[in-house]
Each structure stands twice: as C-alpha cells, then as structure tokens.
Coordinates of C-alpha atoms in Angstrom, one line a residue:
Chain A
M407 CA 0.0 0.0 0.0
S408 CA 2.8 2.4 0.9
V409 CA 4.4 2.1 -2.5
L410 CA 1.0 2.6 -4.2
R411 CA 0.5 5.8 -2.2
S412 CA 4.0 7.0 -3.1
E413 CA 3.4 6.4 -6.8
W414 CA 0.1 8.2 -6.7
T415 CA 1.8 11.2 -5.1
K416 CA 4.4 11.1 -7.9
L417 CA 1.8 10.9 -10.6
R418 CA -0.6 13.5 -9.3
S419 CA 2.1 16.1 -8.4
V420 CA 3.3 16.7 -11.9
R421 CA 1.4 18.9 -14.4
S422 CA 2.1 16.5 -17.3
T423 CA -0.3 13.9 -15.9
W424 CA -3.2 16.4 -15.7
I425 CA -2.3 17.9 -19.1
A426 CA -2.3 14.5 -20.7
A427 CA -5.5 13.5 -19.1
A428 CA -7.3 16.7 -20.1
S429 CA -5.8 16.6 -23.6
A430 CA -6.9 13.1 -24.0
V431 CA -10.5 14.0 -23.2
A432 CA -10.5 17.2 -25.2
A433 CA -8.8 15.7 -28.2
G434 CA -11.0 12.6 -28.1
V435 CA -14.2 14.7 -27.9
A436 CA -13.1 17.3 -30.4
L437 CA -12.0 14.8 -33.0
S438 CA -15.2 12.8 -32.7
V439 CA -17.2 15.9 -33.1
L440 CA -15.2 16.9 -36.1
G441 CA -15.5 13.4 -37.6
V442 CA -19.3 13.3 -37.3
S443 CA -19.9 16.9 -38.4
D444 CA -19.2 15.9 -42.0
L445 CA -22.2 13.5 -41.9
L446 CA -24.7 15.8 -40.3
G447 CA -26.1 17.1 -43.6
T448 CA -26.6 13.6 -44.9
P449 CA -30.2 12.4 -45.4
P450 CA -30.8 9.3 -43.3
S451 CA -31.5 7.3 -46.5
E452 CA -28.0 7.9 -47.7
L453 CA -26.2 6.6 -44.6
S454 CA -24.2 3.5 -45.2
A455 CA -25.6 0.2 -44.2
G456 CA -23.1 -0.2 -41.5
W457 CA -24.0 3.1 -39.8
D458 CA -22.8 2.7 -36.2
P459 CA -23.4 5.9 -34.2
T460 CA -21.6 4.5 -31.2
A461 CA -18.3 3.7 -33.1
E462 CA -18.8 6.9 -35.0
S463 CA -18.8 8.9 -31.7
L464 CA -15.5 7.3 -30.6
K465 CA -13.5 8.3 -33.8
G466 CA -11.6 10.7 -31.6
F467 CA -9.8 7.7 -30.0
L468 CA -7.4 8.0 -32.9
F469 CA -5.7 10.9 -31.2
A470 CA -6.8 10.3 -27.6
Q471 CA -5.1 6.9 -27.5
L472 CA -1.8 8.5 -28.3
V473 CA -2.1 11.0 -25.4
I474 CA -3.3 8.3 -23.0
G475 CA -0.4 6.1 -24.1
M476 CA 2.0 9.0 -23.3
L477 CA 0.3 9.4 -19.9
G478 CA 1.4 5.9 -19.1
A479 CA 4.9 6.4 -20.5
L480 CA 5.3 9.6 -18.5
A481 CA 4.7 7.7 -15.3
I482 CA 8.3 6.4 -15.6
T483 CA 10.4 8.2 -18.3
P484 CA 10.9 11.4 -16.3
E485 CA 12.4 9.2 -13.5
Y486 CA 15.1 8.2 -16.0
A487 CA 15.5 11.6 -17.5
T488 CA 16.1 13.2 -14.1
G489 CA 17.9 10.2 -12.4
M490 CA 15.2 10.1 -9.7
I491 CA 14.7 6.4 -10.5
G492 CA 17.9 5.8 -8.4
T493 CA 16.3 7.4 -5.3
S494 CA 13.1 5.5 -5.9
L495 CA 15.0 2.2 -5.9
V496 CA 16.8 3.1 -2.7
F497 CA 13.5 3.6 -1.0
V498 CA 11.9 0.6 -2.7
P499 CA 14.7 -1.8 -3.7
S500 CA 12.2 -4.3 -5.0
R501 CA 11.9 -3.4 -8.6
R502 CA 9.0 -5.8 -9.0
R503 CA 7.0 -3.8 -6.4
L504 CA 8.0 -0.5 -7.8
L505 CA 6.8 -1.3 -11.3
A506 CA 3.7 -3.1 -10.0
A507 CA 2.7 0.1 -8.1
K508 CA 3.3 2.2 -11.2
T509 CA 1.1 -0.2 -13.2
A510 CA -1.7 0.1 -10.7
V511 CA -1.8 3.9 -10.6
V512 CA -1.5 4.2 -14.3
A513 CA -4.4 1.7 -14.7
A514 CA -6.5 3.8 -12.3
V515 CA -5.7 7.2 -13.9
G516 CA -5.9 5.6 -17.3
L517 CA -9.3 4.1 -16.6
A518 CA -10.7 7.3 -15.2
T519 CA -9.5 9.3 -18.2
A520 CA -10.7 6.6 -20.6
L521 CA -14.2 6.6 -19.0
V522 CA -14.6 10.4 -19.3
T523 CA -13.3 10.4 -22.8
T524 CA -15.6 7.6 -23.9
L525 CA -18.8 8.8 -22.2
L526 CA -18.3 12.5 -23.1
S527 CA -17.5 11.7 -26.8
F528 CA -20.5 9.4 -26.9
A529 CA -22.9 11.9 -25.3
V530 CA -21.9 14.9 -27.3
V531 CA -21.9 13.1 -30.6
Q532 CA -25.3 11.4 -30.0
L533 CA -26.7 14.9 -29.2
M534 CA -25.4 16.2 -32.5
V535 CA -26.6 13.1 -34.5
R536 CA -30.0 13.3 -32.9
G537 CA -30.2 17.0 -33.6
A538 CA -29.5 16.3 -37.3
D539 CA -32.4 13.8 -37.3
L540 CA -30.1 10.8 -37.9
P541 CA -30.4 7.5 -36.1
A542 CA -28.6 7.9 -32.8
A543 CA -27.6 5.4 -30.2
G544 CA -28.8 5.2 -26.6
L545 CA -27.2 3.6 -23.6
G546 CA -30.0 1.1 -23.5
D547 CA -29.7 0.0 -27.1
P548 CA -28.3 -3.5 -27.6
G549 CA -24.5 -3.6 -27.5
V550 CA -24.0 0.0 -26.8
A551 CA -23.1 -0.2 -23.1
R552 CA -20.8 -3.1 -23.9
A553 CA -19.1 -1.0 -26.7
L554 CA -18.6 1.9 -24.3
L555 CA -17.1 -0.3 -21.7
G556 CA -15.0 -1.9 -24.4
G557 CA -13.8 1.6 -25.5
A558 CA -12.8 2.5 -21.9
A559 CA -11.0 -0.8 -21.6
Y560 CA -9.2 -0.2 -24.9
L561 CA -7.9 3.2 -23.8
T562 CA -6.9 1.8 -20.4
L563 CA -4.9 -1.0 -22.0
V564 CA -3.2 1.6 -24.2
A565 CA -2.1 3.5 -21.1
L566 CA -0.6 0.3 -19.7
L567 CA 1.1 -0.4 -23.0
G568 CA 2.5 3.2 -22.8
L569 CA 3.9 2.5 -19.3
A570 CA 5.5 -0.8 -20.5
V571 CA 7.0 1.0 -23.5
G572 CA 8.3 3.8 -21.3
A573 CA 9.9 1.3 -18.9
L574 CA 11.5 -0.5 -21.8
V575 CA 13.0 2.5 -23.7
R576 CA 13.4 4.9 -20.7
S577 CA 12.8 8.0 -22.8
A578 CA 9.7 10.0 -23.5
T579 CA 10.7 10.8 -27.1
S580 CA 11.4 7.1 -28.0
S581 CA 8.2 6.2 -26.3
L582 CA 6.3 8.7 -28.4
A583 CA 7.9 7.3 -31.6
L584 CA 7.0 3.7 -30.7
L585 CA 3.5 4.6 -29.7
V586 CA 2.9 6.5 -33.0
G587 CA 4.2 3.5 -34.8
A588 CA 2.1 0.9 -32.9
L589 CA -1.1 2.9 -32.5
L590 CA -1.2 4.8 -35.8
L591 CA 1.2 3.7 -38.5
V592 CA 0.9 -0.1 -38.2
P593 CA -2.9 -0.1 -38.1
A594 CA -3.0 2.3 -41.1
L595 CA -0.3 0.7 -43.2
G596 CA -0.2 -3.0 -42.1
P597 CA -3.4 -4.1 -43.8
G598 CA -2.0 -2.8 -47.1
L599 CA 0.8 -5.3 -47.0
P600 CA 0.5 -8.0 -49.7
G601 CA -1.2 -11.4 -49.0
V602 CA -1.4 -13.1 -45.7
L603 CA 0.7 -10.5 -44.0
G604 CA -1.9 -7.8 -44.8
D605 CA -4.7 -10.0 -43.6
W606 CA -2.9 -10.7 -40.4
F607 CA -2.3 -7.0 -39.6
G608 CA -5.9 -6.2 -40.5
R609 CA -7.3 -8.8 -38.1
F610 CA -4.7 -9.6 -35.4
W611 CA -2.5 -6.5 -34.8
P612 CA -3.5 -6.1 -31.1
I613 CA -4.4 -2.4 -31.5
T614 CA -6.6 -3.1 -34.5
A615 CA -8.1 -6.2 -32.8
G616 CA -8.8 -4.2 -29.7
Q617 CA -10.7 -1.5 -31.7
A618 CA -13.4 -4.1 -32.4
A619 CA -14.3 -3.8 -28.7
Y620 CA -16.1 -0.5 -29.2
A621 CA -18.0 -1.2 -32.4
V622 CA -21.7 -2.1 -32.1
V623 CA -22.1 -3.1 -35.8
P624 CA -19.4 -5.7 -36.6
V625 CA -16.8 -4.5 -39.0
D626 CA -16.1 -6.8 -42.0
G627 CA -13.0 -8.9 -41.5
A628 CA -12.4 -7.8 -37.9
L629 CA -12.4 -10.0 -34.8
A630 CA -15.4 -10.1 -32.5
P631 CA -15.3 -7.6 -29.6
G632 CA -14.5 -10.2 -26.9
P633 CA -11.6 -11.9 -28.7
G634 CA -10.4 -8.5 -29.9
I635 CA -10.1 -6.9 -26.5
L636 CA -8.6 -10.1 -25.1
L637 CA -5.9 -10.0 -27.8
L638 CA -5.0 -6.4 -26.8
A639 CA -5.1 -7.3 -23.1
G640 CA -2.7 -10.2 -23.9
A641 CA -0.4 -7.9 -25.7
A642 CA -0.5 -5.4 -22.8
V643 CA 0.3 -8.2 -20.4
A644 CA 3.2 -9.5 -22.6
A645 CA 4.6 -6.0 -22.8
G646 CA 4.2 -5.5 -19.1
L647 CA 6.0 -8.8 -18.3
A648 CA 8.8 -7.8 -20.8
A649 CA 9.1 -4.5 -19.0
Q650 CA 9.3 -6.2 -15.6
L651 CA 12.0 -8.6 -16.8
V652 CA 14.1 -5.9 -18.3
F653 CA 13.6 -3.5 -15.4
R654 CA 14.7 -6.2 -12.9
R655 CA 17.8 -7.2 -14.9
R656 CA 19.1 -4.0 -16.2
D657 CA 21.5 -1.7 -14.4
I658 CA 20.0 1.7 -13.7
Chain B
M107 CA 24.7 0.8 13.7
H108 CA 25.9 -0.9 10.5
G109 CA 29.1 -0.3 8.7
I110 CA 29.8 -0.5 5.0
R111 CA 32.2 -3.1 3.5
A112 CA 33.4 -3.5 0.0
E113 CA 35.0 -6.8 -0.8
R114 CA 36.9 -7.3 -4.0
L115 CA 34.3 -5.2 -5.7
T116 CA 34.7 -5.2 -9.5
K117 CA 32.6 -3.7 -12.3
R118 CA 33.4 -4.1 -15.9
Y119 CA 31.7 -2.5 -18.9
G120 CA 32.9 -4.5 -21.8
A121 CA 36.7 -4.0 -21.9
T122 CA 36.5 -1.0 -19.5
V123 CA 37.1 -1.7 -15.9
A124 CA 35.3 1.0 -13.8
V125 CA 35.9 -0.6 -10.4
D126 CA 38.8 -3.0 -10.0
D127 CA 39.1 -5.4 -7.1
L128 CA 38.2 -2.6 -4.6
S129 CA 38.1 -3.4 -0.9
F130 CA 37.5 -0.9 1.9
T131 CA 35.3 -0.3 5.0
A132 CA 33.4 2.6 6.4
Q133 CA 32.8 2.3 10.2
P134 CA 30.0 3.6 12.4
G135 CA 30.7 6.9 14.1
V136 CA 33.2 7.9 11.5
I137 CA 33.1 10.2 8.5
T138 CA 34.7 8.3 5.7
G139 CA 35.8 10.3 2.7
F140 CA 35.7 8.5 -0.6
L141 CA 38.2 10.4 -2.7
G142 CA 39.4 10.1 -6.2
P143 CA 39.6 12.1 -9.4
N144 CA 36.7 12.2 -11.9
G145 CA 36.3 8.9 -13.5
A146 CA 37.9 7.0 -10.7
G147 CA 34.9 4.8 -10.1
K148 CA 33.5 6.5 -7.1
S149 CA 29.9 6.9 -8.4
T150 CA 29.9 3.4 -9.8
T151 CA 30.9 2.1 -6.4
L152 CA 28.1 4.0 -4.7
R153 CA 25.6 2.8 -7.3
M154 CA 26.6 -0.7 -6.6
L155 CA 26.2 0.0 -2.9
T156 CA 22.7 1.2 -3.5
G157 CA 21.8 -1.7 -5.7
L158 CA 21.3 0.3 -8.9
T159 CA 24.2 -1.4 -10.6
R160 CA 25.2 -5.0 -10.2
P161 CA 28.9 -5.8 -9.5
T162 CA 30.6 -8.0 -12.0
S163 CA 32.2 -9.7 -9.0
G164 CA 32.7 -9.0 -5.4
A165 CA 30.2 -7.3 -3.1
I166 CA 29.5 -4.1 -1.3
T167 CA 27.3 -4.5 1.8
I168 CA 25.6 -2.6 4.6
G169 CA 26.0 -4.6 7.9
G170 CA 26.8 -7.6 5.8
R171 CA 23.7 -7.4 3.6
R172 CA 23.0 -6.1 0.2
L173 CA 20.6 -3.1 0.1
A174 CA 17.9 -5.2 -1.5
D175 CA 18.1 -7.7 1.3
L176 CA 17.6 -5.2 4.1
D177 CA 14.5 -5.5 6.2
D178 CA 13.8 -1.8 6.2
P179 CA 16.0 -0.1 3.7
A180 CA 14.8 3.5 4.1
R181 CA 15.4 3.4 7.9
T182 CA 18.8 1.7 7.4
V183 CA 20.4 3.7 4.6
G184 CA 19.9 7.1 3.1
A185 CA 21.6 8.1 -0.1
L186 CA 22.2 11.2 -2.2
L187 CA 23.5 10.0 -5.6
D188 CA 22.6 13.0 -7.8
A189 CA 21.3 16.3 -6.5
R190 CA 19.8 17.0 -9.8
A191 CA 17.6 13.9 -9.7
V192 CA 14.4 15.7 -9.0
H193 CA 11.4 16.3 -11.3
P194 CA 11.5 20.0 -12.0
H195 CA 7.8 20.5 -11.7
R196 CA 7.3 18.8 -8.3
T197 CA 7.6 20.9 -5.2
A198 CA 10.3 20.0 -2.7
A199 CA 7.6 18.9 -0.2
Q200 CA 5.8 16.7 -2.8
H201 CA 9.2 15.1 -3.8
L202 CA 9.9 14.2 -0.1
L203 CA 6.3 13.1 0.5
A204 CA 6.5 10.5 -2.3
F205 CA 9.5 8.9 -0.7
A206 CA 8.2 9.2 2.8
Q207 CA 5.1 7.4 1.7
A208 CA 7.2 4.7 -0.1
A209 CA 9.0 4.0 3.2
G210 CA 5.8 4.1 5.2
L211 CA 7.1 7.2 7.2
D212 CA 4.9 9.7 8.9
R213 CA 4.3 12.7 6.6
R214 CA 5.5 15.0 9.4
R215 CA 9.0 13.8 8.5
V216 CA 8.8 15.9 5.4
G217 CA 8.6 19.2 7.3
E218 CA 11.2 18.0 9.8
V219 CA 13.9 17.3 7.2
L220 CA 13.0 20.4 5.2
E221 CA 13.7 22.4 8.4
L222 CA 16.8 20.4 9.1
V223 CA 18.4 21.3 5.8
G224 CA 17.3 24.9 5.9
L225 CA 14.6 24.6 3.2
G226 CA 11.7 25.1 5.7
A227 CA 10.4 28.1 3.7
A228 CA 11.0 26.6 0.3
G229 CA 8.9 23.4 0.7
D230 CA 6.2 24.7 -1.7
R231 CA 8.6 25.8 -4.4
R232 CA 9.2 23.7 -7.5
A233 CA 12.5 21.8 -7.4
G234 CA 13.2 23.1 -10.9
E235 CA 13.5 26.6 -9.5
F236 CA 16.2 25.6 -7.0
S237 CA 19.8 26.5 -7.4
L238 CA 22.3 23.5 -7.3
G239 CA 23.0 24.3 -3.7
M240 CA 19.3 24.1 -2.8
Q241 CA 19.0 20.9 -4.8
Q242 CA 21.9 19.5 -2.7
R243 CA 20.1 20.4 0.4
L244 CA 16.9 18.7 -0.9
G245 CA 18.9 15.6 -1.8
I246 CA 20.4 15.6 1.7
A247 CA 16.9 16.0 3.1
T248 CA 15.8 13.0 1.0
A249 CA 18.7 10.9 2.3
L250 CA 17.8 11.8 5.9
L251 CA 14.0 11.1 5.6
G252 CA 14.2 7.6 7.2
D253 CA 16.6 8.8 9.9
P254 CA 19.0 6.1 8.7
G255 CA 22.1 4.8 10.4
V256 CA 24.1 4.8 7.2
L257 CA 24.5 7.8 5.0
V258 CA 25.9 7.6 1.5
L259 CA 26.5 11.0 -0.2
D260 CA 28.0 11.4 -3.7
E261 CA 29.7 14.7 -4.1
P262 CA 27.4 16.4 -1.6
L263 CA 29.4 19.6 -1.4
N264 CA 29.1 20.4 -5.1
G265 CA 27.3 23.6 -5.6
L266 CA 27.1 24.6 -2.0
D267 CA 28.2 28.0 -1.1
P268 CA 30.8 28.5 1.7
E269 CA 28.2 28.8 4.3
G270 CA 26.4 25.7 3.0
I271 CA 29.7 23.8 3.1
R272 CA 30.3 24.7 6.7
W273 CA 26.7 23.8 7.5
L274 CA 27.1 20.4 5.9
R275 CA 30.4 19.7 7.7
T276 CA 28.8 20.5 11.0
L277 CA 25.8 18.3 10.2
L278 CA 27.9 15.4 9.1
R279 CA 30.0 15.6 12.3
D280 CA 26.9 15.7 14.4
L281 CA 25.5 12.7 12.6
A282 CA 28.7 10.8 13.0
R283 CA 28.8 11.6 16.7
E284 CA 25.5 9.9 17.0
G285 CA 27.2 6.8 15.8
R286 CA 26.1 6.8 12.2
T287 CA 28.2 5.6 9.3
I288 CA 28.9 8.3 6.8
L289 CA 30.5 7.7 3.4
F290 CA 30.8 10.7 1.2
S291 CA 32.7 11.2 -2.0
S292 CA 34.5 14.1 -3.4
H293 CA 37.1 14.8 -6.0
L294 CA 38.6 17.6 -4.0
M295 CA 41.1 16.8 -1.3
S296 CA 40.7 20.2 0.4
E297 CA 37.1 19.3 1.2
M298 CA 38.1 16.0 2.8
E299 CA 40.9 17.5 4.8
L300 CA 38.4 19.5 6.9
T301 CA 35.6 16.9 7.1
A302 CA 36.7 13.3 7.0
H303 CA 38.2 11.2 9.7
H304 CA 39.0 8.3 7.5
L305 CA 40.1 8.3 3.9
V306 CA 39.5 5.9 1.0
V307 CA 41.5 7.1 -2.0
V308 CA 40.8 5.5 -5.4
G309 CA 42.1 6.0 -8.9
R310 CA 41.1 4.2 -12.0
G311 CA 38.8 2.0 -10.0
R312 CA 41.6 0.8 -7.7
L313 CA 42.3 1.4 -4.1
I314 CA 45.3 3.8 -3.7
A315 CA 45.2 4.3 0.0
E316 CA 42.9 3.6 3.0
A317 CA 43.9 5.2 6.3
T318 CA 42.8 7.7 8.9
L319 CA 43.4 11.3 7.8
D320 CA 46.3 11.6 10.3
D321 CA 48.0 8.4 9.2
F322 CA 47.5 9.4 5.6
V323 CA 49.2 12.8 6.2
R324 CA 52.1 11.2 8.1
A325 CA 52.7 8.5 5.5
H326 CA 52.4 10.5 2.4
T327 CA 53.4 14.1 3.0
T328 CA 57.1 14.6 2.4
R329 CA 58.7 17.2 4.6
A330 CA 60.8 19.8 2.9
V331 CA 62.6 23.0 3.8
T332 CA 62.8 26.2 1.9
V333 CA 66.1 28.0 2.3
R334 CA 67.3 31.2 0.8
A335 CA 70.7 32.8 1.0
G336 CA 72.5 35.8 -0.6
S337 CA 74.4 33.4 -2.8
P338 CA 72.3 30.4 -3.9
D339 CA 75.3 28.9 -5.6
R340 CA 77.5 28.7 -2.5
L341 CA 74.6 27.3 -0.5
G342 CA 73.9 24.8 -3.2
G343 CA 77.5 23.7 -3.2
A344 CA 77.6 23.3 0.5
L345 CA 74.4 21.2 0.5
A346 CA 75.7 19.1 -2.3
R347 CA 78.9 18.4 -0.4
A348 CA 76.9 17.4 2.6
G349 CA 75.0 14.9 0.4
V350 CA 71.6 16.6 0.8
D351 CA 69.0 16.5 -1.9
F352 CA 67.6 19.8 -3.0
A353 CA 66.1 21.6 -6.0
A354 CA 66.6 25.2 -7.1
Q355 CA 63.4 27.2 -7.3
P356 CA 62.6 29.9 -9.8
D357 CA 62.7 32.6 -7.0
S358 CA 66.3 31.7 -6.3
S359 CA 65.5 29.8 -3.1
L360 CA 66.3 26.1 -2.7
L361 CA 63.8 23.4 -1.8
V362 CA 65.6 20.9 0.4
T363 CA 64.0 17.5 0.7
G364 CA 66.9 15.6 2.1
A365 CA 67.3 17.2 5.5
D366 CA 65.4 19.1 8.2
A367 CA 65.6 22.8 9.0
P368 CA 68.2 22.5 11.8
T369 CA 70.5 20.4 9.7
V370 CA 70.3 22.9 6.8
G371 CA 71.0 25.7 9.2
R372 CA 74.1 24.0 10.5
I373 CA 75.4 23.3 7.0
A374 CA 74.9 27.0 6.2
A375 CA 76.6 28.1 9.4
A376 CA 79.6 25.9 8.8
E377 CA 80.0 27.6 5.4
G378 CA 79.7 31.0 7.0
L379 CA 76.5 31.8 5.1
A380 CA 73.8 34.2 6.4
L381 CA 70.4 32.9 5.6
D382 CA 67.5 35.1 4.5
E383 CA 64.9 32.5 5.0
L384 CA 64.8 29.0 6.5
S385 CA 61.3 27.5 6.8
P386 CA 59.9 24.0 6.8
V387 CA 57.2 23.4 4.3
R388 CA 54.6 20.7 4.3
E389 CA 53.3 19.4 1.0
S390 CA 49.6 20.2 0.8
L391 CA 47.2 17.3 0.9
E392 CA 45.9 18.4 -2.4
D393 CA 49.5 18.0 -3.8
V394 CA 49.7 14.5 -2.2
F395 CA 46.4 13.5 -3.6
L396 CA 47.4 14.7 -7.1
R397 CA 50.7 13.0 -6.9
L398 CA 49.2 9.7 -5.7
T399 CA 46.5 9.7 -8.3
H400 CA 48.8 11.0 -11.0
E401 CA 49.4 7.6 -12.6
A402 CA 45.9 6.6 -12.0
T403 CA 44.3 9.6 -13.6
D404 CA 42.3 9.2 -16.7
Y405 CA 41.8 12.8 -17.6
E406 CA 44.5 15.2 -16.8
G407 CA 44.3 18.9 -17.4
V408 CA 47.1 20.7 -19.1
A409 CA 48.8 23.1 -16.7
A410 CA 48.3 26.6 -17.8

C-alpha cells in the first residue's frame, strides 16, 4: 500500500499527468465531433448500411489513445530523465514492487481518463446526431453499453502499453515514436501489405483487434469484440512482463 | 549501527574496468571520505552499494547485507546520488512526500527534514527553480528522511556556497557523533581534509590508500625546507657536499628535501653563510592527492 500511495503522489504532483488526461478527453471529444460533423447534412436514407453511431462517436480515440499512451509512459520516463529512479529504488529496492505500483496507478488514472473520454464523446456526438435527425444510439440499445465499456477498456490498456514502452525504452521521445508506430502507423499501413501479411495485420494486430471492442455493428474482417479486447489485453500483459523482466535485470 | 564493507568489488563495462578489485570499509561513528579524481569509479561504487548497478564480481554490503536484502532499507540507509535527480515540476515537499510514503514514514518527517536542511520556507517551491546548492540540500533531506544509520553521499558539497559547506560539515560531524556511518565522495582533497576522519582514496577504480586522515598525512606528505641565501650557488655547493637533496626554485630559493631545517641551518653556518629564509614546508594534501593519483588519472588537465 505504501508504494502505491507514493506512486500516486508522484503521478498527481506533476502537471504533465493532468495535461495529458485533459488533452486526451479534449482531443477525443473534439476529433469525434469533427468526424461526425461531416455527416450531419446527410439524409438518413443515404447513410451506409453499417451506420454505427456508437463507433462513430469514438472516432476521436485515434488521437486520444496517443495521449493516454504517453500518460502511461510519463509515469516512468521522467524518473530516468532526471535520475530520480535511483532514489526511488533506494526507498523501494524491490523493482517488481515499484513497477507493479506504477502499473496500478497508471491503470487507475488511465481508466478514469478513458471513461470520461468515452462517455463524453458518446454523449456529445449522439446529441449532434439526434439534432440532425439521424439515427442515434442510446445507452439502453443492444450492444451500446458493452461497446462503451470496451472503449474504456481499450484506452486503459493503451495507457498500460505506454507504461511498458516507457519502462523498456526509458525515454519520452522514444516512447512517443514507438506509440505513434504501434497505434497509428501499423494499423494504417499494415493491412496494405501483400497477401497473408496484410490480412494478419488487418485482423490480429493487437491495436486493430482491440478496436473491435467499441463497435456495435461488426466490421467486415475484424475480430469479434471479446476476442479483440482479449488479444489487446494479452499484448499489454506481454509488454508488461517484458518491461518487468528488463527492469529487474538491467543496471540503472 | 551498520558499517559498509566493499570486498573485492569489481565492475566491468565490456573492456573497460570501472571498479577494479576494490576493498574498503566505512565504520559507524566515522566520516569516511571517498576520494578520487573524476572517472575513478566512485559513483559506480556508490551505485553498486545502493543496488542500482550489479557488481561484475565481489560485493559491497551494509551490515553484511546487500541493500535489496535489508528488512527496512529506508530506515537503514539514506543516499544522495545525484542532487539534480528531481522532477523540475514537483515541489520539494511533494518530492519528499512521495519517498516518505514509499517508506511508510509519517508525513510530518517531510517538514522536519526540510527544516533540518534549511529549506523550511521553500517546501512549496518547485524543485526546478532551485539552485544547485538548494538541490543538494533537498537531496540531503531525502537521504535523511528515514533517519538512517548509514548515509551515502555522492559529491554532496558540489554547488554549496561556503556557508552551505560549513553547515554540511557540522551536520555530518553531528550525525557521525550519533554513531552513524557516513560515506561521502569528493574529487577535492581540500574538502576532505576538513571533514573526513577516514580516507579511502581511489584512482582508475583501484584502491590507492585507505587510512585515517592523520596516518595518511604522516605516511604521504614529504617534509621539505625552503632555504634562501644571498648566494644560492654557494649554499647549493655546501648542500651538495653534505650529500643533501635539493632543487633550485625559480625565486632563487632552494627546496631541500633531504634534511630538516636545523641540519640545513648547521650546514649553512659551517659555510659562514647568512640565511635570508629557513622555513619548513609541508606538501599540501591536495598535492599529495594529485601525486598519488597521477598515474591513475584518466583525464589530466594541461597546466596553464
């Protein structure tokens, strides 16, 4: 408990945490609003068959996920940048406990940020959609609550991935580069690869797979929501274990 | 109270040997100065002591145990490894609170150590606004949080102003008097001379000397005599005939290393020479240190 309290103090006492959390919410909502505003003039009859107002309202994840991933990375990279990690390990020599405590506080802050981002994006976009007389989603509609929880789980897992990446590469800039690659570039470019490789990236790249968790209308070729989020969770656990292993073995 | 013991401690980075078969001890109640030029392996040794770096072989222990094996590390050992190791946006009090919580200490300790290091009024200021001297004080406060019996300080005097240096000396002496083990490093002999009781001198990762300050002075300072006469040549001739080693100095005095002042005086008197100056000189500890570490120094400045 004492280490958890310490890590919470560290995380809450720097501006970057709150800036990241606020930016994730703001960017997520703003980008979702921007994404849907294009469609507002469309007559309902011209909407595509796969119209998914829930998934549509979470388009802002594209950017929010990057900020939330950095929130995770920033729970550890400044300790390396400043050298404070040395002091931390004198007070808590068990590296396993130190990283476990960081994981717990990042999960908590990540989940809170994820829930606000998800619910606010959903609420604002549904209001706009309803105002334009398009079919909107309600919390009681089949699959919607599950998709929103899936969305929050997705962003939380991305925060934990960010922490693992930060622990592995020990630098904020390298973490950002890796997260841009994993969250944006690979999902965008991977499916374009020829043959089986492209199919694999389109279905099984953990980020792409996890995005199935917040769709209500199934996307062609994508995994189902359950297996999708499990695959992402598996990747986050694997990255977390790799970070533990390296953190425990490596000289500071 | 625990002591610190390094036993055949070695750290290699590829082909580079940072610490080479180093053994020494630091005893409770004693201020041990860990002295060596930059790059001598002091910081690497202290990082192995605090468990941040693993030794290639050998061990460095606190009361016979590695830091990671201590039951209550924060109440056993406090360390200042790098005064700049603070998040610039965190206030001094928040910085200390995080570590107090990690060690399960009462949060009142934060205010106490801030007062102790003279930062009582600066607790709510961001550490990034601190001067290096204030950061050193914050680092010392962090090391003292758990009221530990063993203190490890890497270059704690860096960046302190003269008043701060005097303050830290007094603090370290008081802490040692309470029976604590204090190991602090420096690359400046002049700092050690006034603070440490016991010296561990290293160069290129190897032990050069380990002794009490007094023994070190006795063993390593060469005694010499400066002598000046109206005719340096005649004096030189007399000394040479007496078989005494000396060196001519640029200011036309002679530095005699082979005899003490009374002997030099008698030689001059026998020659009928009046002396303008006859004074014993003691090599400064700084000079001794530089001489001892000369061969072991990696980076030498070029004398201006």
